[in-house]
Short mmCIF file of C-alpha atoms in Angstrom, two decimals:
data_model
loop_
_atom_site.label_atom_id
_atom_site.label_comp_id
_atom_site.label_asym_id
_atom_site.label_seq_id
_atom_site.Cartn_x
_atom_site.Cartn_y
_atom_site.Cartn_z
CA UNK A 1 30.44 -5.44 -24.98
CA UNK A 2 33.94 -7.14 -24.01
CA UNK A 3 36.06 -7.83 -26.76
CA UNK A 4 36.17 -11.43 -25.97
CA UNK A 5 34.83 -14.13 -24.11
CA UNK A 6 37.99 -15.11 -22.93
CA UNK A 7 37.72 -11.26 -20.76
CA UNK A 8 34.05 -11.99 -20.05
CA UNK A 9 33.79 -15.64 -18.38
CA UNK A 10 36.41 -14.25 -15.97
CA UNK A 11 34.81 -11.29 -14.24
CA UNK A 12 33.22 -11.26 -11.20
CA UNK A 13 29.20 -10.55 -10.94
CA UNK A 14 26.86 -10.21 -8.16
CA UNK A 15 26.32 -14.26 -8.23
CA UNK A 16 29.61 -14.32 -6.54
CA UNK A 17 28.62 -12.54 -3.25
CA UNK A 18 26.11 -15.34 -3.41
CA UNK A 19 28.53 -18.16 -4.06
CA UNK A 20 31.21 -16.49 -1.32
CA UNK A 21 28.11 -16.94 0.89
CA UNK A 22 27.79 -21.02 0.01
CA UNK A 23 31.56 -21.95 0.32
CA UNK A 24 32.65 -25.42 0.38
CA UNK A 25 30.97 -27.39 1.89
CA UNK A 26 27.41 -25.37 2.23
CA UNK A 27 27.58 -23.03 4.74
CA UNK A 28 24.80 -20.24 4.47
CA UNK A 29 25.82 -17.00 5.78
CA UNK A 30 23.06 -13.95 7.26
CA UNK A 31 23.29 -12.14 3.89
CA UNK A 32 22.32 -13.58 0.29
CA UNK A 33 22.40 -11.75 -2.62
CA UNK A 34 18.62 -10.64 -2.76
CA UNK A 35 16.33 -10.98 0.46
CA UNK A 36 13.50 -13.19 0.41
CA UNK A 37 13.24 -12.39 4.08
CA UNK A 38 11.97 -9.26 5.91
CA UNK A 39 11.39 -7.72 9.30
CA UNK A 40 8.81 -4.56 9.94
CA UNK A 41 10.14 -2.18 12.29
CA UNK A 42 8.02 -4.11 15.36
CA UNK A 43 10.45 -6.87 14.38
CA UNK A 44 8.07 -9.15 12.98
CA UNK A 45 8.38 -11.30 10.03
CA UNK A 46 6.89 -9.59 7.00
CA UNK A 47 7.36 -11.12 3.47
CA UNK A 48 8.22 -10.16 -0.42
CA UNK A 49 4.66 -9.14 -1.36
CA UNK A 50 3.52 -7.64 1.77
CA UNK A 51 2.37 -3.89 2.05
CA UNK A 52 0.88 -3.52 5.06
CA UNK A 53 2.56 -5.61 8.61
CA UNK A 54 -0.31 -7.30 10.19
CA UNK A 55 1.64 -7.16 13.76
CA UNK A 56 1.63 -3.14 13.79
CA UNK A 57 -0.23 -2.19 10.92
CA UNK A 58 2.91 -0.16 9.64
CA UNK A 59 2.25 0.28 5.79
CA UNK A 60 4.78 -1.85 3.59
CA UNK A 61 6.48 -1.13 0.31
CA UNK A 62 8.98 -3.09 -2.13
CA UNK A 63 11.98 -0.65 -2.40
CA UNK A 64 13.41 -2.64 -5.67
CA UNK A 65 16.81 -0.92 -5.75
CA UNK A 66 17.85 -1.95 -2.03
CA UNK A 67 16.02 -4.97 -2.72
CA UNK A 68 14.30 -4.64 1.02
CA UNK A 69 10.63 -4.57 2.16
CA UNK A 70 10.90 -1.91 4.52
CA UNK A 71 7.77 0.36 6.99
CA UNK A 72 6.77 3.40 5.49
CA UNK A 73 6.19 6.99 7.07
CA UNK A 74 4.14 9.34 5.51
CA UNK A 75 6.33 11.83 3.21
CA UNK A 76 5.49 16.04 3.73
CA UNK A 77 3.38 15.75 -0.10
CA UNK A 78 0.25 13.48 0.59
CA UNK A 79 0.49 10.58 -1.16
CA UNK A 80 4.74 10.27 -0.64
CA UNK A 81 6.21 7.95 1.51
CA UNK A 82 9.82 7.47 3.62
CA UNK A 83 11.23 4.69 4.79
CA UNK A 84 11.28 3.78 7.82
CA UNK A 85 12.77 1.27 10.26
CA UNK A 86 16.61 0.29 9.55
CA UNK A 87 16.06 1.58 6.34
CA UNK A 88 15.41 5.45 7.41
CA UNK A 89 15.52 8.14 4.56
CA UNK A 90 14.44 11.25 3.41
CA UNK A 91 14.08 10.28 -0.18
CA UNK A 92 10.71 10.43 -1.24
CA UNK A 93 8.65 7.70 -2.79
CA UNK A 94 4.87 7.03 -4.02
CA UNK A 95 3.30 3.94 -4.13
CA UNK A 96 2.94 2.10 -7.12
CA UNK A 97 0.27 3.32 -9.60
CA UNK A 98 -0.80 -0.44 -9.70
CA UNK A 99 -1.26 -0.66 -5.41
CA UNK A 100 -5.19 -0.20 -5.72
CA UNK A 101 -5.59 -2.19 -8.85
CA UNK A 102 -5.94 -6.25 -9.07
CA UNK A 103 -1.77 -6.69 -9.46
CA UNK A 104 -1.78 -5.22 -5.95
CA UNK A 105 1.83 -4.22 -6.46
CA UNK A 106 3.49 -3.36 -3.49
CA UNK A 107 6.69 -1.44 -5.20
CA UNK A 108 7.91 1.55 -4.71
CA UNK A 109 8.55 4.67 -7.06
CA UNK A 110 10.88 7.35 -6.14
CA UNK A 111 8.89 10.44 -6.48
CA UNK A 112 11.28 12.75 -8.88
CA UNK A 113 10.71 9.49 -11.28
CA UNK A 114 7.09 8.82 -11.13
CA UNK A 115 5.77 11.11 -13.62
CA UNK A 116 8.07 10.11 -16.08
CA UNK A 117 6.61 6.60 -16.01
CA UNK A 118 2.89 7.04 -15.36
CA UNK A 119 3.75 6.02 -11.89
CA UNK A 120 4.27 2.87 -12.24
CA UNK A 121 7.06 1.28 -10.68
CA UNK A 122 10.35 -0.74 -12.37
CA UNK A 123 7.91 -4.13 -13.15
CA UNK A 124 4.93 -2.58 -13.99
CA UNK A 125 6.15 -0.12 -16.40
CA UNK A 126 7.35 -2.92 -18.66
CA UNK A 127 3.56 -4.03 -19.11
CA UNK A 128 2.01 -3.24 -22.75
CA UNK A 129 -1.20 -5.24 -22.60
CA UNK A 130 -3.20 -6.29 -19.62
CA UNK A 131 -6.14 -8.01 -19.99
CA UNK A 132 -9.81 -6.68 -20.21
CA UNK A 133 -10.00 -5.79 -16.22
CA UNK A 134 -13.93 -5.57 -16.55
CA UNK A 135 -13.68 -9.98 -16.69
CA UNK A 136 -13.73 -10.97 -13.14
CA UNK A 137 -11.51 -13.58 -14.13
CA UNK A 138 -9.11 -11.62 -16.07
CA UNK A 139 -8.61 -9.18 -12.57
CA UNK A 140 -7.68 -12.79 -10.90
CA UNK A 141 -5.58 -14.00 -13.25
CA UNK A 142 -3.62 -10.89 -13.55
CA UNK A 143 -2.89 -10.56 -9.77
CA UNK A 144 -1.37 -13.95 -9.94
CA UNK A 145 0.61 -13.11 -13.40
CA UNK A 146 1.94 -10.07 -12.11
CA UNK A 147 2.89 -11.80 -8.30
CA UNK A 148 4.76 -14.12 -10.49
CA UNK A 149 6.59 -11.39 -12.48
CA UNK A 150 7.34 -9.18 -9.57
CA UNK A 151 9.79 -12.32 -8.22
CA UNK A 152 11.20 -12.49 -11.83
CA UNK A 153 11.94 -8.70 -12.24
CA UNK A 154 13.35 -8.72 -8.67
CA UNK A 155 16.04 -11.64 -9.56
CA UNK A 156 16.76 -9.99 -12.83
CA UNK A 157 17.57 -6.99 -11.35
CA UNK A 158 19.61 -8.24 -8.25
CA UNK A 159 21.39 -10.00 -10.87
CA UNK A 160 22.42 -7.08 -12.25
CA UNK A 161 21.16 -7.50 -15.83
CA UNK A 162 19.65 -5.07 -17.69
CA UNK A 163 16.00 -4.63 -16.97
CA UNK A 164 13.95 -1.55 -18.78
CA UNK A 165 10.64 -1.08 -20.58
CA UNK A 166 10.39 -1.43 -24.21
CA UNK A 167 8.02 1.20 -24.75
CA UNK A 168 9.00 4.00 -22.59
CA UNK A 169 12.65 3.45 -21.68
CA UNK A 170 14.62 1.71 -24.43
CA UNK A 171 12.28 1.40 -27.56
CA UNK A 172 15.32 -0.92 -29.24
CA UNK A 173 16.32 -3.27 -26.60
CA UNK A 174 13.67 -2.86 -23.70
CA UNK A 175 11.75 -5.53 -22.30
CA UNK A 176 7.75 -5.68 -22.54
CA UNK A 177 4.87 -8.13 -21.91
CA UNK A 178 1.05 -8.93 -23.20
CA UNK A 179 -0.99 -10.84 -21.14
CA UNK A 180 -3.93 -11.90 -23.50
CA UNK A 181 -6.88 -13.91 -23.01
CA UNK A 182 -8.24 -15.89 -26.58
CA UNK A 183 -11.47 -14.80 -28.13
CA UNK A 184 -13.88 -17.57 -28.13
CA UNK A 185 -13.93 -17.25 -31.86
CA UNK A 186 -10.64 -17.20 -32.52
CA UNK A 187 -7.21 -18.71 -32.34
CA UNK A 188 -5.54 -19.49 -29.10
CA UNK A 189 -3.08 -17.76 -27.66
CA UNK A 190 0.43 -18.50 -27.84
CA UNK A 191 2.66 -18.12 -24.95
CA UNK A 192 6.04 -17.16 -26.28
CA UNK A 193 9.06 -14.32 -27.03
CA UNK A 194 9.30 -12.45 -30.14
CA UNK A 195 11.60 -9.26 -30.88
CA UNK A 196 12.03 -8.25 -26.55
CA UNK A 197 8.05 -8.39 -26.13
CA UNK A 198 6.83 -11.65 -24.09
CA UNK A 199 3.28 -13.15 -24.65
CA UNK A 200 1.45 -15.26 -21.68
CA UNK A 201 -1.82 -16.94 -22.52
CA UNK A 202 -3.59 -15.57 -19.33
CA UNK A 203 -5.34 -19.08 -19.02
CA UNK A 204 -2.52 -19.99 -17.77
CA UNK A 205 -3.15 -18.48 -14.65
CA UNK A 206 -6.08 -21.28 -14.28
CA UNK A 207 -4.65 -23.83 -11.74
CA UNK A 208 -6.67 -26.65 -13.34
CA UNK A 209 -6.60 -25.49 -16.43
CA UNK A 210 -2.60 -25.38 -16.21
CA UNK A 211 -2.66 -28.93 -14.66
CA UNK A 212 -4.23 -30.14 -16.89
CA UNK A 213 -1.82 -28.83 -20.28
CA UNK A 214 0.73 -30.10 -17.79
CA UNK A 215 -0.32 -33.37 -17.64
CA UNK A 216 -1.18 -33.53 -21.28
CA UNK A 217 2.26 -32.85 -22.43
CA UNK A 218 3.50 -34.90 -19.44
CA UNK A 219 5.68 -32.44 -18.16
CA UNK A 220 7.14 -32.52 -14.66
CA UNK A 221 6.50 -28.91 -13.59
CA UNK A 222 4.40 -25.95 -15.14
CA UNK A 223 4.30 -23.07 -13.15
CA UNK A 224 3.24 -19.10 -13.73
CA UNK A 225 6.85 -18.29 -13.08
CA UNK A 226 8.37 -21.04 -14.77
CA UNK A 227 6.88 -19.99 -17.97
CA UNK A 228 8.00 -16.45 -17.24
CA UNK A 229 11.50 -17.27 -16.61
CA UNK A 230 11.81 -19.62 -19.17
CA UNK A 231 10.40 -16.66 -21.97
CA UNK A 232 13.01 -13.85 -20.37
CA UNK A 233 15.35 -16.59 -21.33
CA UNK A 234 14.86 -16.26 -25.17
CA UNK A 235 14.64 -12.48 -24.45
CA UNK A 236 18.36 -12.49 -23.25
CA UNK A 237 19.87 -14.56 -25.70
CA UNK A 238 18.40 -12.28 -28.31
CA UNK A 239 19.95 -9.39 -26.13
CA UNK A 240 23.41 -10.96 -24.64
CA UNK A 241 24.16 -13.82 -26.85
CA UNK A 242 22.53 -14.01 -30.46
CA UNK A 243 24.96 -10.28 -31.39
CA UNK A 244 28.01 -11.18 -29.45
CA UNK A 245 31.18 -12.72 -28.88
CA UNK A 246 29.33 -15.60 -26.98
CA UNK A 247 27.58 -16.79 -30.31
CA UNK A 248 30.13 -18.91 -31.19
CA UNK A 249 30.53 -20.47 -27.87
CA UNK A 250 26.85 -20.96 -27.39
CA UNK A 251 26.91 -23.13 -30.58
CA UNK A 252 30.05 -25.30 -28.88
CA UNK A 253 27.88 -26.05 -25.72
CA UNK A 254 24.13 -26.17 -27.11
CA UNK A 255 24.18 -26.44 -30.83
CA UNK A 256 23.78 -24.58 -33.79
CA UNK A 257 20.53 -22.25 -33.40
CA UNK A 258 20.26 -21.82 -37.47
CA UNK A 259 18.41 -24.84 -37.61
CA UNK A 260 14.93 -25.21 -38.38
CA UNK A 261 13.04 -23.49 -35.50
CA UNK A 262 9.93 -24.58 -36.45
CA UNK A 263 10.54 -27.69 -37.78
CA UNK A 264 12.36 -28.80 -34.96
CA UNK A 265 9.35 -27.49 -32.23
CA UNK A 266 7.03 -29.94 -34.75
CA UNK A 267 8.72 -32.86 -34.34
CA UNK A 268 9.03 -32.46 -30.77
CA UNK A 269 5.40 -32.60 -29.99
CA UNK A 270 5.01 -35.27 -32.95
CA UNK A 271 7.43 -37.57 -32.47
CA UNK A 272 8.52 -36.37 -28.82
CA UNK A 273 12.18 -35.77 -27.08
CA UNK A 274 14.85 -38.22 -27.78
CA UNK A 275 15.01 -41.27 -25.80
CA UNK A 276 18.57 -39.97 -23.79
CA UNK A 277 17.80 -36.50 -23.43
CA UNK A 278 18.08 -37.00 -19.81
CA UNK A 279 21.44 -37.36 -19.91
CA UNK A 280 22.17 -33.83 -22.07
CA UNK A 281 19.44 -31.49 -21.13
CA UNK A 282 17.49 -30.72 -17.76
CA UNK A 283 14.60 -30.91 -19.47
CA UNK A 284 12.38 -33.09 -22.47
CA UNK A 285 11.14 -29.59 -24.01
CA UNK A 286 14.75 -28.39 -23.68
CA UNK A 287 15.84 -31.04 -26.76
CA UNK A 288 13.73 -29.57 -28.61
CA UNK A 289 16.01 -26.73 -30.41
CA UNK A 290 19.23 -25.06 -29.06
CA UNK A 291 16.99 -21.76 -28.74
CA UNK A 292 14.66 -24.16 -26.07
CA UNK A 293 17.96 -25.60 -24.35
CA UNK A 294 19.19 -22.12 -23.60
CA UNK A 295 15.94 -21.26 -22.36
CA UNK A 296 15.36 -23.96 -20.11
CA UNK A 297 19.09 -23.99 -18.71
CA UNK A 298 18.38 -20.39 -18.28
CA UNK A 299 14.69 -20.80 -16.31
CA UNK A 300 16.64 -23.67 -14.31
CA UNK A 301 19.35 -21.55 -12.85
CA UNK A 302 16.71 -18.46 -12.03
CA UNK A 303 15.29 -21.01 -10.17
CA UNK A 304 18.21 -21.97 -8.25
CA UNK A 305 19.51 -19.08 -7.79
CA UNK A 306 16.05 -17.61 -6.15
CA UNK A 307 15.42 -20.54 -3.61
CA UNK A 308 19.31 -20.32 -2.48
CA UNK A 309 19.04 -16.72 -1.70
CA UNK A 310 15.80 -17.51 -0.10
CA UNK A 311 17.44 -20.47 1.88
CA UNK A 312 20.39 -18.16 2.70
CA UNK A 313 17.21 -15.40 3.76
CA UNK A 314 15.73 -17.84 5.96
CA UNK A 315 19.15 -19.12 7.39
CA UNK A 316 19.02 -22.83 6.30
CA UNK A 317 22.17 -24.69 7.05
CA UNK A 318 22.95 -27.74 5.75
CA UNK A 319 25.46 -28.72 8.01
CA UNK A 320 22.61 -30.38 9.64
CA UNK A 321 21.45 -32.02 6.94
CA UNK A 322 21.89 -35.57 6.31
CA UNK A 323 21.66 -35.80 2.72
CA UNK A 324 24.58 -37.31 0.97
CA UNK A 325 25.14 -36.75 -2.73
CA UNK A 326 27.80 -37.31 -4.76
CA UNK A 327 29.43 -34.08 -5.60
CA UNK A 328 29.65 -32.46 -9.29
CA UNK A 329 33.45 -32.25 -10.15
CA UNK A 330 35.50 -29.51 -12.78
CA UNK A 331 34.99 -32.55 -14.68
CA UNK A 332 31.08 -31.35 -15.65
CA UNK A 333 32.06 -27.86 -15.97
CA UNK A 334 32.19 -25.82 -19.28
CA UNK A 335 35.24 -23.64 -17.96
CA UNK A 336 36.45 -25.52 -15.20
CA UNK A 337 40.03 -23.09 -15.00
CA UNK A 338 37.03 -20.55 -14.94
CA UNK A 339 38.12 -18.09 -11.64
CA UNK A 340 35.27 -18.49 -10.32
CA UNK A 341 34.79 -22.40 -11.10
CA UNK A 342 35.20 -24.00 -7.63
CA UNK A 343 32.33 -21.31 -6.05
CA UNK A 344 30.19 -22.61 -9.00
CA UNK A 345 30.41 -26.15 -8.11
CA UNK A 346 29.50 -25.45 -4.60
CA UNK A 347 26.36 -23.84 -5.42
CA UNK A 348 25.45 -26.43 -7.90
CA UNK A 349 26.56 -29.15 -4.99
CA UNK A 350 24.58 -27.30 -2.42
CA UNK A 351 21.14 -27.42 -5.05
CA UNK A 352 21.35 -30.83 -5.40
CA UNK A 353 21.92 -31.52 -1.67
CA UNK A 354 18.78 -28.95 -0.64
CA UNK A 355 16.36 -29.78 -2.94
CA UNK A 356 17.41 -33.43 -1.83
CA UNK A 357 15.78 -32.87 1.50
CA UNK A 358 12.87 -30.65 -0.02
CA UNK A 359 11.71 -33.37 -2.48
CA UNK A 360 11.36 -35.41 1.03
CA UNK A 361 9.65 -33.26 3.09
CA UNK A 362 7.29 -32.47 0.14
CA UNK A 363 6.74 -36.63 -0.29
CA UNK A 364 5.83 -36.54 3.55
CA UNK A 365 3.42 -34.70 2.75
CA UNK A 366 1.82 -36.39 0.09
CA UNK A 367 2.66 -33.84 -2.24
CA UNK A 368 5.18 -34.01 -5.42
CA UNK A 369 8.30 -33.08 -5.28
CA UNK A 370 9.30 -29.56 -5.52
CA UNK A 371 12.15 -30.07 -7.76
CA UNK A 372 11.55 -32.72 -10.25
CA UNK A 373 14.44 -32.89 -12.41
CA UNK A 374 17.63 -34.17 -12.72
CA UNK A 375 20.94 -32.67 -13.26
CA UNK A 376 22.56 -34.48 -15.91
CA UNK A 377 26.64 -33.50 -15.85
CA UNK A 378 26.11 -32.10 -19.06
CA UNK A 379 23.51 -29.78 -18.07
CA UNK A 380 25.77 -28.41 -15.44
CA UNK A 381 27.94 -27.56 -18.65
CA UNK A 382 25.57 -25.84 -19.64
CA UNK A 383 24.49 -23.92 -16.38
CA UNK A 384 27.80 -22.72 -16.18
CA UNK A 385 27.65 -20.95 -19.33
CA UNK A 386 24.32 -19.19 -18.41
CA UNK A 387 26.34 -18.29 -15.14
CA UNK A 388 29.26 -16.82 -17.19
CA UNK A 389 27.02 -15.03 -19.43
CA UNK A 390 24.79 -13.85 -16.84
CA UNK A 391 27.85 -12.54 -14.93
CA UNK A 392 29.51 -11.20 -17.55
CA UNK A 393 26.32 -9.04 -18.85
CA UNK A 394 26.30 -7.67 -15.12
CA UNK A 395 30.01 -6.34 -15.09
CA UNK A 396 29.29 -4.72 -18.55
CA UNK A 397 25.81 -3.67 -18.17
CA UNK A 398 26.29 0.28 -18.72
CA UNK A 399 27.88 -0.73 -22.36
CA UNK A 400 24.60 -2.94 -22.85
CA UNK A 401 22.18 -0.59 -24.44
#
């Protein structure tokens, strides 16, 4: 790791070819940081999860490391695969081990790596525990888990943070998940992070059921993703923050995590969030505990982060959008002689202003809005740390082990 965090906040990361893209004001540019957007080699649309083009019928596959769905051709070995299209290569690749299962994955492998990892490609591999595949429901629930944790794993990885199995890549500081379903007999599942390995009640995966914990802890969104992004979140700060020189730091902007973990989650649900956490956190659960602040800062930048890169994909300009808003300053911001400050504030600017005009369109349809939060300024504090750290961890991540 860096020595300080002084040499840390100021390096540049792979958010900042997505920030260069933003400018001042929001102008999108034809290349964010990770492609939400795809073309087949008949140049039709095709999208993230596809594996097969339903214009031409040219088979699909997820090449994670170019970040690109791209056509396949068959490889000389049956059962390899080239790319194809703009993408053309010799390299060899299989499909995942998980294509003919109920996750459906559509990733690639490259061949001379496959055997080492049971086939399975960079997201699968860091499953331990699926559930019982013989429950109709369970084959359901974990196609929508793992659709949901192939977006995560992508962002992670175009992020450039470090991203490898616990169990068959880096037993110490590896990443793994258990999706579990409760035994009618006994206690319910807890979704939650413990020690790099991340636990999703698979009921979860139950629209209604889902809506319906939702509205019971009155929560404005509860999503499949949501939960997984919020989880990785206590994953990293076990991994980037809790051992290094951001510890200290952390404690300046969110508070001291030594206090009483569980304590503090009981009096949450028991006595619920303090009446002006709206104006320090971007969420009620995030009041909770420093740990839960981090985590939900951390779930609310994946998220912006994803739908401007998928905005960017898509070629949304907001030039011709007439949303006003009034602009964060280096007022809000944690490091505002931070380098990379000013590009910051226009993506933060730019999320405000397009999920302005999404909350809208989603009202004119009857629907709720797609973003419903609000960024307090101190939350943008806060988001500016994860940014830092998140940046930081991707400049150093071959001393991150």
């Amino acid at each position: 790791m860096a020595d300080s965090c002084e040499e840390m906040h100021s390096v540049e990361g792979p958010f900042d070819a997505l920030a260069e893209q933003l400018g001042a004001p929001w102008r999108p540019r034809p290349r964010p940081t990770t492609w939400r957007s795809f073309r087949c080699q008949c140049a039709r649309p095709v999208f993230f999860g596809n594996s097969l083009c339903l214009s031409c019928g040219s088979p699909l596959g997820y090449e994670p490391h170019l970040e690109r769905v791209a056509p396949l051709r068959a490889g000389e070995r049956a059962g390899t695969w080239k790319l194809d299209g703009e993408l053309i290569s010799d390299r060899l690749y299989r499909r995942c081990a998980n294509f003919e299962t109920a996750a459906g994955c559509n990733w690639l492998v490259p061949d001379d790596e496959a055997d080492q990892h049971a086939g399975l490609c960079a997201a699968c591999r860091l499953n331990r525990t699926i559930p019982d595949q013989n429950d109709p429901r369970n084959r359901e629930a974990w196609h929508r888990i793992e659709v949901a944790k192939r977006r995560l794993v992508s962002a992670l990885l175009a992020l450039g943070l470090p991203v490898a199995s616990r169990d068959t890549e880096d037993p110490a500081q590896g990443l793994a998940f258990e999706f579990l379903r409760g035994a009618p007999d006994a206690p319910p599942v807890t979704t939650g992070h413990a020690n790099g390995v991340i636990t999703l009640n698979v009921e979860e995966a139950d629209d209604a059921r889902r809506e319906t914990i939702r509205r019971a802890l009155r929560e404005p969104y509860r999503t499949l993703l949501g939960h997984l992004r919020h989880e990785v979140g206590h994953y990293y700060w076990d991994r980037l923050v809790g051992r290094s020189d951001w510890l200290e730091p952390f404690r300046n902007v969110f508070g001291d995590e030594r206090a009483a973990y569980a304590e503090a989650l009981r009096a949450h649900y028991e006595q619920g969030p303090p009446t002006d956490w709206s104006l320090r956190h971007v969420s009620a659960y995030a009041s909770a505990h420093p740990w839960e602040d981090w985590s939900e800062t951390w779930a609310h930048y994946l998220h912006m982060v994803d739908v401007m890169d998928t905005a960017l994909s898509f070629g949304l300009d907001a030039e011709n959008l007439e949303f006003h808003v009034d602009p964060f300053t280096p007022a809000e911001l944690w490091r505002p002689d931070d380098a990379g400050a000013s590009a910051f504030l226009s993506f933060v600017n730019a999320w405000v202003e397009l999920t302005g005009v999404f909350n809208e369109l989603t009202r004119s349809m009857g629907q709720p809005d797609l973003y419903p939060f609000v960024l307090p300024h101190a939350a943008v504090r806060k988001l500016q740390f994860v940014h830092l750290v998140v940046n930081a961890a991707a400049r150093q991540r071959p001393a991150i082990r």
